């Protein structure tokens, strides 16, 4: 008699579906207490953060004046011994009062250059901007100061072995594995480093640090979600091409290792983690043809977010752009929506 083959696909699909996250939000839970408790559990999941911050020691690497904005590349210390470059975009038009800020987080590709109008080699863009659509430029042209960090493992922050290959090849796999062996995560490192970028922008007199927004796509959407959840200096967030269910996205295919947080399924759903942004304004973007973070999962996540925002008494602060398109920035609603959150109408566009 032939023995039926064990089906690993079925086993692991059912395995994840049978896990009940203990911090999933339900209508029976008091929202404030739920948020406080889950926020306290999130950092240990990501891996510990340094007990005391290292001195930022900022250095200006380059400064370029463009027709409508100034582009600076600044480097800071994040962890002791680890430096992070980032672009700071400022409108060229002078203004007496401080300007609001947008933290712009790139996804997979060749790093921060990909969202500020540059090619991988640093030359001014001549080709199509791709899925990122140079979204950092859109913000500075609307009168915002933009911070665009180079996330660890991309661009100039790849391991030496990856620098000679395709500029879009990341070092996520090696870095994530090394950190996991130490009880840490690549997501945690990126979150903490992004928080340090906010520490830096507080030093800039031209930045209104009481009006800080955040926008990220794909892997950058993950970091935007987690940073916005943990750092209340962020007053409004746009999550593009990420908000979903773990089952429909991260667990449905082979994803980059930077997406994985040990034990997260037993703690919370993706929407619960994103829901920690409440009561602050949140908009999610999801493309109808997105094959990486499918629209079906995005709409399920949005339903959970509606419940969380309603429990927080701020349902009107949640919005969505379910647009016709793929895994890409939309911006159809997001740019005007964010400007409205910070009192920046179209008349401020430069």
GROMACS .gro file of C-alpha atoms in nm:
model
  350
    1UNK     CA    1   0.000   0.000   0.000
    2UNK     CA    2   0.142   0.335  -0.102
    3UNK     CA    3   0.185   0.580   0.182
    4UNK     CA    4   0.033   0.924   0.121
    5UNK     CA    5   0.305   1.188   0.089
    6UNK     CA    6   0.330   1.436   0.371
    7UNK     CA    7   0.225   1.777   0.235
    8UNK     CA    8   0.452   2.053   0.368
    9UNK     CA    9   0.253   2.326   0.191
   10UNK     CA   10  -0.067   2.230   0.369
   11UNK     CA   11   0.104   2.172   0.704
   12UNK     CA   12   0.271   2.513   0.724
   13UNK     CA   13  -0.031   2.699   0.587
   14UNK     CA   14  -0.243   2.548   0.861
   15UNK     CA   15   0.031   2.596   1.118
   16UNK     CA   16   0.035   2.974   1.082
   17UNK     CA   17  -0.342   2.999   1.051
   18UNK     CA   18  -0.391   2.811   1.378
   19UNK     CA   19  -0.180   3.057   1.578
   20UNK     CA   20  -0.391   3.300   1.778
   21UNK     CA   21  -0.201   3.625   1.845
   22UNK     CA   22  -0.251   3.718   2.208
   23UNK     CA   23  -0.247   4.094   2.144
   24UNK     CA   24  -0.490   4.099   1.851
   25UNK     CA   25  -0.734   4.385   1.899
   26UNK     CA   26  -1.098   4.297   1.967
   27UNK     CA   27  -1.395   4.515   2.051
   28UNK     CA   28  -1.394   4.375   2.405
   29UNK     CA   29  -1.053   4.531   2.477
   30UNK     CA   30  -1.008   4.883   2.610
   31UNK     CA   31  -0.818   5.059   2.334
   32UNK     CA   32  -0.582   5.267   2.547
   33UNK     CA   33  -0.467   4.976   2.760
   34UNK     CA   34  -0.436   4.750   2.456
   35UNK     CA   35  -0.218   5.006   2.279
   36UNK     CA   36   0.004   5.060   2.581
   37UNK     CA   37   0.061   4.689   2.634
   38UNK     CA   38   0.130   4.600   2.269
   39UNK     CA   39   0.363   4.899   2.225
   40UNK     CA   40   0.562   4.772   2.523
   41UNK     CA   41   0.594   4.429   2.364
   42UNK     CA   42   0.695   4.550   2.020
   43UNK     CA   43   1.053   4.660   2.095
   44UNK     CA   44   1.153   4.325   2.252
   45UNK     CA   45   1.022   4.153   1.939
   46UNK     CA   46   1.244   4.373   1.723
   47UNK     CA   47   1.545   4.322   1.948
   48UNK     CA   48   1.672   4.554   2.217
   49UNK     CA   49   1.759   4.915   2.138
   50UNK     CA   50   2.067   5.082   2.290
   51UNK     CA   51   2.012   5.201   2.647
   52UNK     CA   52   2.170   5.537   2.567
   53UNK     CA   53   2.203   5.696   2.222
   54UNK     CA   54   2.542   5.749   2.061
   55UNK     CA   55   2.648   6.102   1.972
   56UNK     CA   56   2.509   6.181   1.625
   57UNK     CA   57   2.831   6.351   1.506
   58UNK     CA   58   2.671   6.472   1.179
   59UNK     CA   59   2.891   6.535   0.875
   60UNK     CA   60   2.784   6.706   0.551
   61UNK     CA   61   2.903   6.484   0.263
   62UNK     CA   62   2.771   6.685  -0.030
   63UNK     CA   63   2.544   6.977  -0.115
   64UNK     CA   64   2.376   7.035  -0.451
   65UNK     CA   65   2.150   7.322  -0.553
   66UNK     CA   66   1.876   7.213  -0.793
   67UNK     CA   67   1.630   7.443  -0.974
   68UNK     CA   68   1.365   7.409  -0.702
   69UNK     CA   69   1.539   7.256  -0.400
   70UNK     CA   70   1.865   7.199  -0.218
   71UNK     CA   71   1.986   6.841  -0.180
   72UNK     CA   72   2.228   6.758   0.099
   73UNK     CA   73   2.377   6.422   0.189
   74UNK     CA   74   2.444   6.403   0.561
   75UNK     CA   75   2.595   6.118   0.761
   76UNK     CA   76   2.521   6.047   1.129
   77UNK     CA   77   2.609   5.785   1.389
   78UNK     CA   78   2.319   5.557   1.476
   79UNK     CA   79   2.465   5.269   1.677
   80UNK     CA   80   2.816   5.303   1.815
   81UNK     CA   81   3.046   5.224   1.524
   82UNK     CA   82   2.770   5.242   1.262
   83UNK     CA   83   2.715   5.542   1.035
   84UNK     CA   84   2.409   5.617   0.820
   85UNK     CA   85   2.398   5.855   0.523
   86UNK     CA   86   2.072   6.027   0.435
   87UNK     CA   87   1.947   6.294   0.199
   88UNK     CA   88   1.798   6.615   0.332
   89UNK     CA   89   1.589   6.798   0.073
   90UNK     CA   90   1.489   7.159   0.137
   91UNK     CA   91   1.283   7.393  -0.083
   92UNK     CA   92   1.499   7.653  -0.252
   93UNK     CA   93   1.243   7.925  -0.188
   94UNK     CA   94   1.334   8.097   0.142
   95UNK     CA   95   1.084   8.098   0.425
   96UNK     CA   96   1.101   8.278   0.758
   97UNK     CA   97   0.911   8.021   0.966
   98UNK     CA   98   1.012   7.653   1.002
   99UNK     CA   99   0.875   7.407   0.749
  100UNK     CA  100   0.699   7.075   0.819
  101UNK     CA  101   0.900   6.758   0.763
  102UNK     CA  102   0.839   6.429   0.584
  103UNK     CA  103   1.045   6.120   0.662
  104UNK     CA  104   1.068   5.929   0.329
  105UNK     CA  105   1.162   5.560   0.342
  106UNK     CA  106   1.259   5.374   0.025
  107UNK     CA  107   1.181   5.010  -0.046
  108UNK     CA  108   1.394   4.746  -0.216
  109UNK     CA  109   1.611   4.885  -0.490
  110UNK     CA  110   1.933   5.087  -0.488
  111UNK     CA  111   1.864   5.291  -0.176
  112UNK     CA  112   1.792   5.653  -0.094
  113UNK     CA  113   1.910   5.783  -0.433
  114UNK     CA  114   1.613   5.607  -0.588
  115UNK     CA  115   1.360   5.843  -0.429
  116UNK     CA  116   1.542   6.177  -0.466
  117UNK     CA  117   1.580   6.189  -0.845
  118UNK     CA  118   1.917   6.018  -0.882
  119UNK     CA  119   2.045   5.713  -1.066
  120UNK     CA  120   2.230   5.441  -0.876
  121UNK     CA  121   2.567   5.601  -0.955
  122UNK     CA  122   2.456   5.939  -0.820
  123UNK     CA  123   2.391   6.099  -1.160
  124UNK     CA  124   2.076   6.303  -1.207
  125UNK     CA  125   1.781   6.090  -1.316
  126UNK     CA  126   1.742   6.031  -1.689
  127UNK     CA  127   1.541   5.707  -1.680
  128UNK     CA  128   1.194   5.621  -1.546
  129UNK     CA  129   1.176   5.654  -1.165
  130UNK     CA  130   1.016   5.309  -1.131
  131UNK     CA  131   0.785   5.206  -0.849
  132UNK     CA  132   0.920   5.472  -0.610
  133UNK     CA  133   0.827   5.754  -0.851
  134UNK     CA  134   1.082   5.986  -0.684
  135UNK     CA  135   0.829   6.047  -0.408
  136UNK     CA  136   1.075   6.240  -0.192
  137UNK     CA  137   1.090   6.505  -0.467
  138UNK     CA  138   0.713   6.541  -0.459
  139UNK     CA  139   0.726   6.632  -0.092
  140UNK     CA  140   1.000   6.893  -0.121
  141UNK     CA  141   0.816   7.050  -0.416
  142UNK     CA  142   0.515   7.087  -0.191
  143UNK     CA  143   0.715   7.287   0.059
  144UNK     CA  144   0.825   7.014   0.303
  145UNK     CA  145   1.173   6.940   0.429
  146UNK     CA  146   1.244   6.574   0.349
  147UNK     CA  147   1.464   6.323   0.532
  148UNK     CA  148   1.551   6.019   0.320
  149UNK     CA  149   1.772   5.775   0.514
  150UNK     CA  150   1.972   5.499   0.343
  151UNK     CA  151   1.828   5.190   0.508
  152UNK     CA  152   2.085   4.936   0.626
  153UNK     CA  153   2.167   4.681   0.356
  154UNK     CA  154   2.094   4.903   0.054
  155UNK     CA  155   2.295   5.139  -0.166
  156UNK     CA  156   2.616   5.253   0.002
  157UNK     CA  157   2.529   5.045   0.310
  158UNK     CA  158   2.572   4.704   0.151
  159UNK     CA  159   2.838   4.455   0.248
  160UNK     CA  160   3.156   4.475   0.039
  161UNK     CA  161   3.076   4.146  -0.136
  162UNK     CA  162   2.757   4.297  -0.280
  163UNK     CA  163   2.899   4.628  -0.402
  164UNK     CA  164   3.039   4.488  -0.726
  165UNK     CA  165   2.710   4.341  -0.846
  166UNK     CA  166   2.378   4.486  -0.955
  167UNK     CA  167   2.322   4.810  -0.758
  168UNK     CA  168   1.975   4.683  -0.667
  169UNK     CA  169   2.118   4.374  -0.500
  170UNK     CA  170   2.084   4.416  -0.124
  171UNK     CA  171   2.274   4.270   0.171
  172UNK     CA  172   1.952   4.196   0.359
  173UNK     CA  173   2.003   3.819   0.378
  174UNK     CA  174   2.349   3.819   0.537
  175UNK     CA  175   2.272   4.108   0.770
  176UNK     CA  176   1.940   3.965   0.883
  177UNK     CA  177   2.090   3.624   0.955
  178UNK     CA  178   2.380   3.772   1.154
  179UNK     CA  179   2.141   3.979   1.363
  180UNK     CA  180   1.901   3.689   1.421
  181UNK     CA  181   2.189   3.485   1.559
  182UNK     CA  182   2.245   3.765   1.811
  183UNK     CA  183   1.878   3.782   1.909
  184UNK     CA  184   1.819   4.098   1.705
  185UNK     CA  185   1.647   4.180   1.376
  186UNK     CA  186   1.727   4.383   1.068
  187UNK     CA  187   1.385   4.546   1.104
  188UNK     CA  188   1.481   4.654   1.455
  189UNK     CA  189   1.807   4.807   1.336
  190UNK     CA  190   1.630   4.999   1.062
  191UNK     CA  191   1.363   5.122   1.300
  192UNK     CA  192   1.616   5.247   1.555
  193UNK     CA  193   1.832   5.411   1.288
  194UNK     CA  194   1.528   5.590   1.148
  195UNK     CA  195   1.447   5.718   1.496
  196UNK     CA  196   1.802   5.859   1.507
  197UNK     CA  197   1.728   6.041   1.179
  198UNK     CA  198   1.444   6.215   1.363
  199UNK     CA  199   1.689   6.304   1.640
  200UNK     CA  200   1.906   6.469   1.377
  201UNK     CA  201   1.630   6.672   1.214
  202UNK     CA  202   1.552   6.823   1.553
  203UNK     CA  203   1.890   6.999   1.524
  204UNK     CA  204   1.784   7.181   1.207
  205UNK     CA  205   1.633   7.520   1.284
  206UNK     CA  206   1.445   7.531   0.953
  207UNK     CA  207   1.251   7.214   1.045
  208UNK     CA  208   0.920   7.233   1.232
  209UNK     CA  209   0.958   6.922   1.446
  210UNK     CA  210   0.602   6.954   1.574
  211UNK     CA  211   0.484   6.875   1.221
  212UNK     CA  212   0.653   6.554   1.104
  213UNK     CA  213   0.497   6.310   0.860
  214UNK     CA  214   0.623   5.974   0.738
  215UNK     CA  215   0.583   5.786   0.410
  216UNK     CA  216   0.734   5.454   0.311
  217UNK     CA  217   0.677   5.191   0.044
  218UNK     CA  218   0.713   4.813   0.060
  219UNK     CA  219   1.004   4.735   0.295
  220UNK     CA  220   1.015   5.106   0.366
  221UNK     CA  221   0.643   5.082   0.443
  222UNK     CA  222   0.723   4.825   0.708
  223UNK     CA  223   0.975   5.058   0.872
  224UNK     CA  224   0.739   5.355   0.835
  225UNK     CA  225   0.470   5.152   1.015
  226UNK     CA  226   0.691   5.050   1.304
  227UNK     CA  227   0.866   5.384   1.350
  228UNK     CA  228   0.534   5.569   1.339
  229UNK     CA  229   0.394   5.325   1.595
  230UNK     CA  230   0.685   5.376   1.835
  231UNK     CA  231   0.782   5.743   1.788
  232UNK     CA  232   0.505   5.992   1.852
  233UNK     CA  233   0.705   6.274   1.697
  234UNK     CA  234   0.550   6.144   1.374
  235UNK     CA  235   0.216   6.319   1.346
  236UNK     CA  236   0.077   6.143   1.036
  237UNK     CA  237   0.179   5.845   0.824
  238UNK     CA  238   0.131   5.710   0.472
  239UNK     CA  239   0.199   5.336   0.433
  240UNK     CA  240   0.228   5.235   0.067
  241UNK     CA  241   0.242   4.880  -0.068
  242UNK     CA  242   0.277   4.714   0.272
  243UNK     CA  243  -0.035   4.714   0.496
  244UNK     CA  244  -0.173   4.363   0.466
  245UNK     CA  245  -0.211   4.035   0.652
  246UNK     CA  246   0.094   3.823   0.722
  247UNK     CA  247  -0.086   3.525   0.570
  248UNK     CA  248  -0.158   3.697   0.238
  249UNK     CA  249   0.183   3.859   0.201
  250UNK     CA  250   0.489   3.760   0.406
  251UNK     CA  251   0.379   3.397   0.449
  252UNK     CA  252   0.236   3.347   0.101
  253UNK     CA  253   0.567   3.350  -0.087
  254UNK     CA  254   0.942   3.369  -0.039
  255UNK     CA  255   1.007   3.726   0.080
  256UNK     CA  256   1.326   3.906   0.170
  257UNK     CA  257   1.448   3.802   0.515
  258UNK     CA  258   1.423   4.160   0.640
  259UNK     CA  259   1.045   4.112   0.670
  260UNK     CA  260   1.064   3.844   0.938
  261UNK     CA  261   1.034   3.912   1.310
  262UNK     CA  262   1.065   3.601   1.530
  263UNK     CA  263   0.751   3.533   1.733
  264UNK     CA  264   0.544   3.814   1.587
  265UNK     CA  265   0.259   3.582   1.481
  266UNK     CA  266   0.201   3.481   1.842
  267UNK     CA  267   0.186   3.845   1.949
  268UNK     CA  268  -0.010   4.044   1.689
  269UNK     CA  269  -0.142   4.071   1.336
  270UNK     CA  270   0.023   4.314   1.095
  271UNK     CA  271  -0.280   4.543   1.121
  272UNK     CA  272  -0.250   4.547   1.500
  273UNK     CA  273   0.108   4.673   1.476
  274UNK     CA  274   0.011   4.938   1.221
  275UNK     CA  275  -0.289   5.026   1.436
  276UNK     CA  276  -0.055   5.146   1.711
  277UNK     CA  277  -0.023   5.463   1.504
  278UNK     CA  278  -0.372   5.559   1.623
  279UNK     CA  279  -0.493   5.813   1.726
  280UNK     CA  280  -0.267   5.991   1.474
  281UNK     CA  281  -0.376   6.018   1.108
  282UNK     CA  282  -0.297   5.721   0.883
  283UNK     CA  283  -0.347   5.657   0.512
  284UNK     CA  284  -0.267   5.330   0.338
  285UNK     CA  285  -0.204   5.285  -0.035
  286UNK     CA  286  -0.263   4.951  -0.208
  287UNK     CA  287  -0.258   4.871  -0.580
  288UNK     CA  288  -0.519   4.647  -0.738
  289UNK     CA  289  -0.249   4.445  -0.918
  290UNK     CA  290   0.010   4.435  -0.639
  291UNK     CA  291   0.152   4.082  -0.642
  292UNK     CA  292   0.379   4.138  -0.341
  293UNK     CA  293   0.126   4.272  -0.092
  294UNK     CA  294  -0.207   4.174  -0.257
  295UNK     CA  295  -0.513   4.398  -0.249
  296UNK     CA  296  -0.726   4.130  -0.080
  297UNK     CA  297  -0.500   4.126   0.226
  298UNK     CA  298  -0.476   4.505   0.222
  299UNK     CA  299  -0.853   4.539   0.244
  300UNK     CA  300  -0.866   4.286   0.529
  301UNK     CA  301  -0.603   4.488   0.714
  302UNK     CA  302  -0.800   4.806   0.653
  303UNK     CA  303  -1.110   4.651   0.810
  304UNK     CA  304  -0.911   4.577   1.126
  305UNK     CA  305  -0.767   4.928   1.123
  306UNK     CA  306  -1.118   5.070   1.100
  307UNK     CA  307  -1.210   4.882   1.419
  308UNK     CA  308  -0.901   5.013   1.598
  309UNK     CA  309  -0.951   5.374   1.488
  310UNK     CA  310  -1.319   5.358   1.579
  311UNK     CA  311  -1.230   5.229   1.926
  312UNK     CA  312  -0.984   5.518   1.959
  313UNK     CA  313  -1.265   5.759   1.871
  314UNK     CA  314  -1.086   5.890   1.559
  315UNK     CA  315  -1.224   5.688   1.270
  316UNK     CA  316  -1.216   6.001   1.053
  317UNK     CA  317  -0.834   6.004   1.078
  318UNK     CA  318  -0.803   5.678   0.884
  319UNK     CA  319  -0.804   5.681   0.504
  320UNK     CA  320  -0.715   5.455   0.212
  321UNK     CA  321  -0.622   5.481  -0.154
  322UNK     CA  322  -0.710   5.149  -0.317
  323UNK     CA  323  -0.586   5.245  -0.662
  324UNK     CA  324  -0.561   5.080  -1.003
  325UNK     CA  325  -0.197   4.977  -1.035
  326UNK     CA  326   0.073   4.747  -0.904
  327UNK     CA  327   0.338   4.746  -0.633
  328UNK     CA  328   0.414   5.117  -0.655
  329UNK     CA  329   0.359   5.459  -0.506
  330UNK     CA  330   0.023   5.612  -0.593
  331UNK     CA  331   0.019   5.958  -0.437
  332UNK     CA  332  -0.319   6.033  -0.590
  333UNK     CA  333  -0.465   6.100  -0.246
  334UNK     CA  334  -0.159   6.087  -0.020
  335UNK     CA  335   0.018   6.412  -0.112
  336UNK     CA  336  -0.284   6.637  -0.064
  337UNK     CA  337  -0.394   6.435   0.240
  338UNK     CA  338  -0.061   6.480   0.420
  339UNK     CA  339  -0.046   6.848   0.329
  340UNK     CA  340  -0.390   6.891   0.481
  341UNK     CA  341  -0.282   6.724   0.807
  342UNK     CA  342  -0.013   6.989   0.851
  343UNK     CA  343  -0.197   7.291   0.715
  344UNK     CA  344  -0.010   7.291   0.384
  345UNK     CA  345  -0.244   7.361   0.096
  346UNK     CA  346  -0.158   7.354  -0.274
  347UNK     CA  347  -0.067   7.719  -0.249
  348UNK     CA  348   0.255   7.608  -0.074
  349UNK     CA  349   0.372   7.400  -0.369
  350UNK     CA  350   0.701   7.532  -0.508
   0.00000   0.00000   0.00000
